[in-house]
Tab-separated table of C-alpha atoms in Angstrom:
chain	number	residue	atom	x	y	z
A	1	MET	CA	56.866	120.985	93.024
A	2	ASN	CA	55.193	122.889	95.763
A	3	ARG	CA	55.472	126.696	96.667
A	4	ASP	CA	57.659	126.953	99.198
A	5	GLN	CA	59.658	124.991	97.338
A	6	GLN	CA	59.293	126.767	93.851
A	7	HIS	CA	59.038	130.011	96.253
A	8	ARG	CA	62.837	128.967	97.268
A	9	MET	CA	64.015	128.929	94.491
A	10	ASP	CA	63.072	131.845	92.474
A	11	ASP	CA	64.118	133.790	95.292
A	12	ILE	CA	67.840	132.325	94.480
A	13	PHE	CA	67.263	133.674	91.006
A	14	LYS	CA	66.513	136.939	91.952
A	15	ALA	CA	69.394	137.458	93.989
A	16	SER	CA	71.637	135.969	91.598
A	17	LYS	CA	70.474	137.779	88.436
A	18	GLY	CA	72.307	141.310	89.095
A	19	SER	CA	75.646	138.594	90.366
A	20	LEU	CA	75.231	136.956	86.689
A	21	LEU	CA	74.174	140.096	84.721
A	22	GLN	CA	76.545	142.398	85.250
A	23	SER	CA	79.690	139.202	85.588
A	24	TYR	CA	77.178	138.760	81.422
A	25	LYS	CA	77.592	142.752	80.694
A	26	ASN	CA	81.136	141.873	81.996
A	27	LEU	CA	82.377	139.160	79.756
A	28	GLN	CA	80.947	140.962	76.747
A	29	GLN	CA	83.172	144.408	77.669
A	30	GLU	CA	86.232	141.896	77.910
A	31	GLU	CA	85.125	140.569	74.596
A	32	SER	CA	84.374	143.673	72.469
A	33	ALA	CA	88.126	145.030	74.259
A	34	LEU	CA	89.508	141.875	72.072
A	35	ASP	CA	87.606	142.135	68.898
A	36	LYS	CA	89.504	145.714	69.673
A	37	VAL	CA	93.473	144.964	69.325
A	38	LEU	CA	92.371	141.916	67.125
A	39	ARG	CA	91.475	144.334	64.666
A	40	ALA	CA	94.630	147.205	64.805
A	41	LYS	CA	96.299	147.667	62.235
A	42	VAL	CA	99.359	147.149	64.058
A	43	LEU	CA	98.329	143.720	66.240
A	44	ASP	CA	100.738	143.327	69.538
A	45	GLU	CA	100.681	140.124	71.095
A	46	ALA	CA	100.876	141.464	74.434
A	47	GLN	CA	98.206	143.053	74.789
A	48	ILE	CA	95.996	140.583	72.503
A	49	ASP	CA	97.501	138.168	75.781
A	50	GLN	CA	96.705	140.919	78.331
A	51	GLN	CA	93.238	140.825	77.117
A	52	ILE	CA	93.205	137.244	76.215
A	53	ASP	CA	93.240	136.775	79.804
A	54	ARG	CA	89.988	138.507	80.837
A	55	VAL	CA	87.743	137.121	78.577
A	56	VAL	CA	88.954	134.071	79.602
A	57	GLN	CA	88.838	134.833	83.055
A	58	ALA	CA	85.341	137.131	82.558
A	59	ARG	CA	84.113	134.226	80.937
A	60	GLY	CA	85.147	132.099	84.577
A	61	ASP	CA	83.400	134.799	86.001
A	62	LEU	CA	79.997	134.050	85.383
A	63	GLU	CA	80.567	130.309	84.983
A	64	LYS	CA	80.779	130.171	87.914
A	65	ALA	CA	78.092	132.241	89.694
A	66	ASN	CA	76.349	130.448	87.467
A	67	ALA	CA	77.336	127.343	89.111
A	68	HIS	CA	76.538	128.840	92.435
A	69	MET	CA	72.752	129.674	91.799
A	70	LEU	CA	72.267	126.424	90.715
A	71	LEU	CA	74.006	124.778	93.236
A	72	GLU	CA	71.574	126.086	95.526
A	73	ILE	CA	69.030	125.684	93.494
A	74	ARG	CA	69.697	122.749	93.977
A	75	LYS	CA	70.003	122.132	97.206
A	76	GLU	CA	66.921	122.883	97.339
A	77	MET	CA	65.639	120.371	95.767
A	78	THR	CA	64.118	116.280	96.815
A	79	THR	CA	66.210	113.223	96.104
A	80	ALA	CA	64.181	112.255	93.852
A	81	GLN	CA	63.708	115.324	91.797
A	82	THR	CA	68.048	115.678	91.956
A	83	GLU	CA	67.896	111.820	90.628
A	84	LYS	CA	64.911	113.199	87.712
A	85	LEU	CA	66.836	115.608	86.574
A	86	ASP	CA	70.169	113.908	86.643
A	87	GLN	CA	67.466	111.351	84.165
A	88	HIS	CA	67.900	114.430	81.586
A	89	ARG	CA	71.287	115.922	82.054
A	90	PRO	CA	74.314	114.008	79.573
A	91	PRO	CA	76.539	111.814	79.818
A	92	PRO	CA	80.241	114.731	81.889
A	93	ILE	CA	82.936	114.090	78.223
């Protein structure tokens, strides 16, 4: 890997970092809110279902942001680099 390539990959990570952190914090907040409604003395199933949906959405947003960042980094790689990387990845389920 040359320095220019490394610099471009670092720039992609730096540009994505804020969004990833915000998505992660949002996921933590939604999980905390779910924990709170699950610990209530009286369980409100509709409220729990809504909060589960919020957790799922937050988790999906984080995964999507991460996947986009990884795609942008992958586009900076040579064919040989991506082939070598793919050799170390587990097969899809």
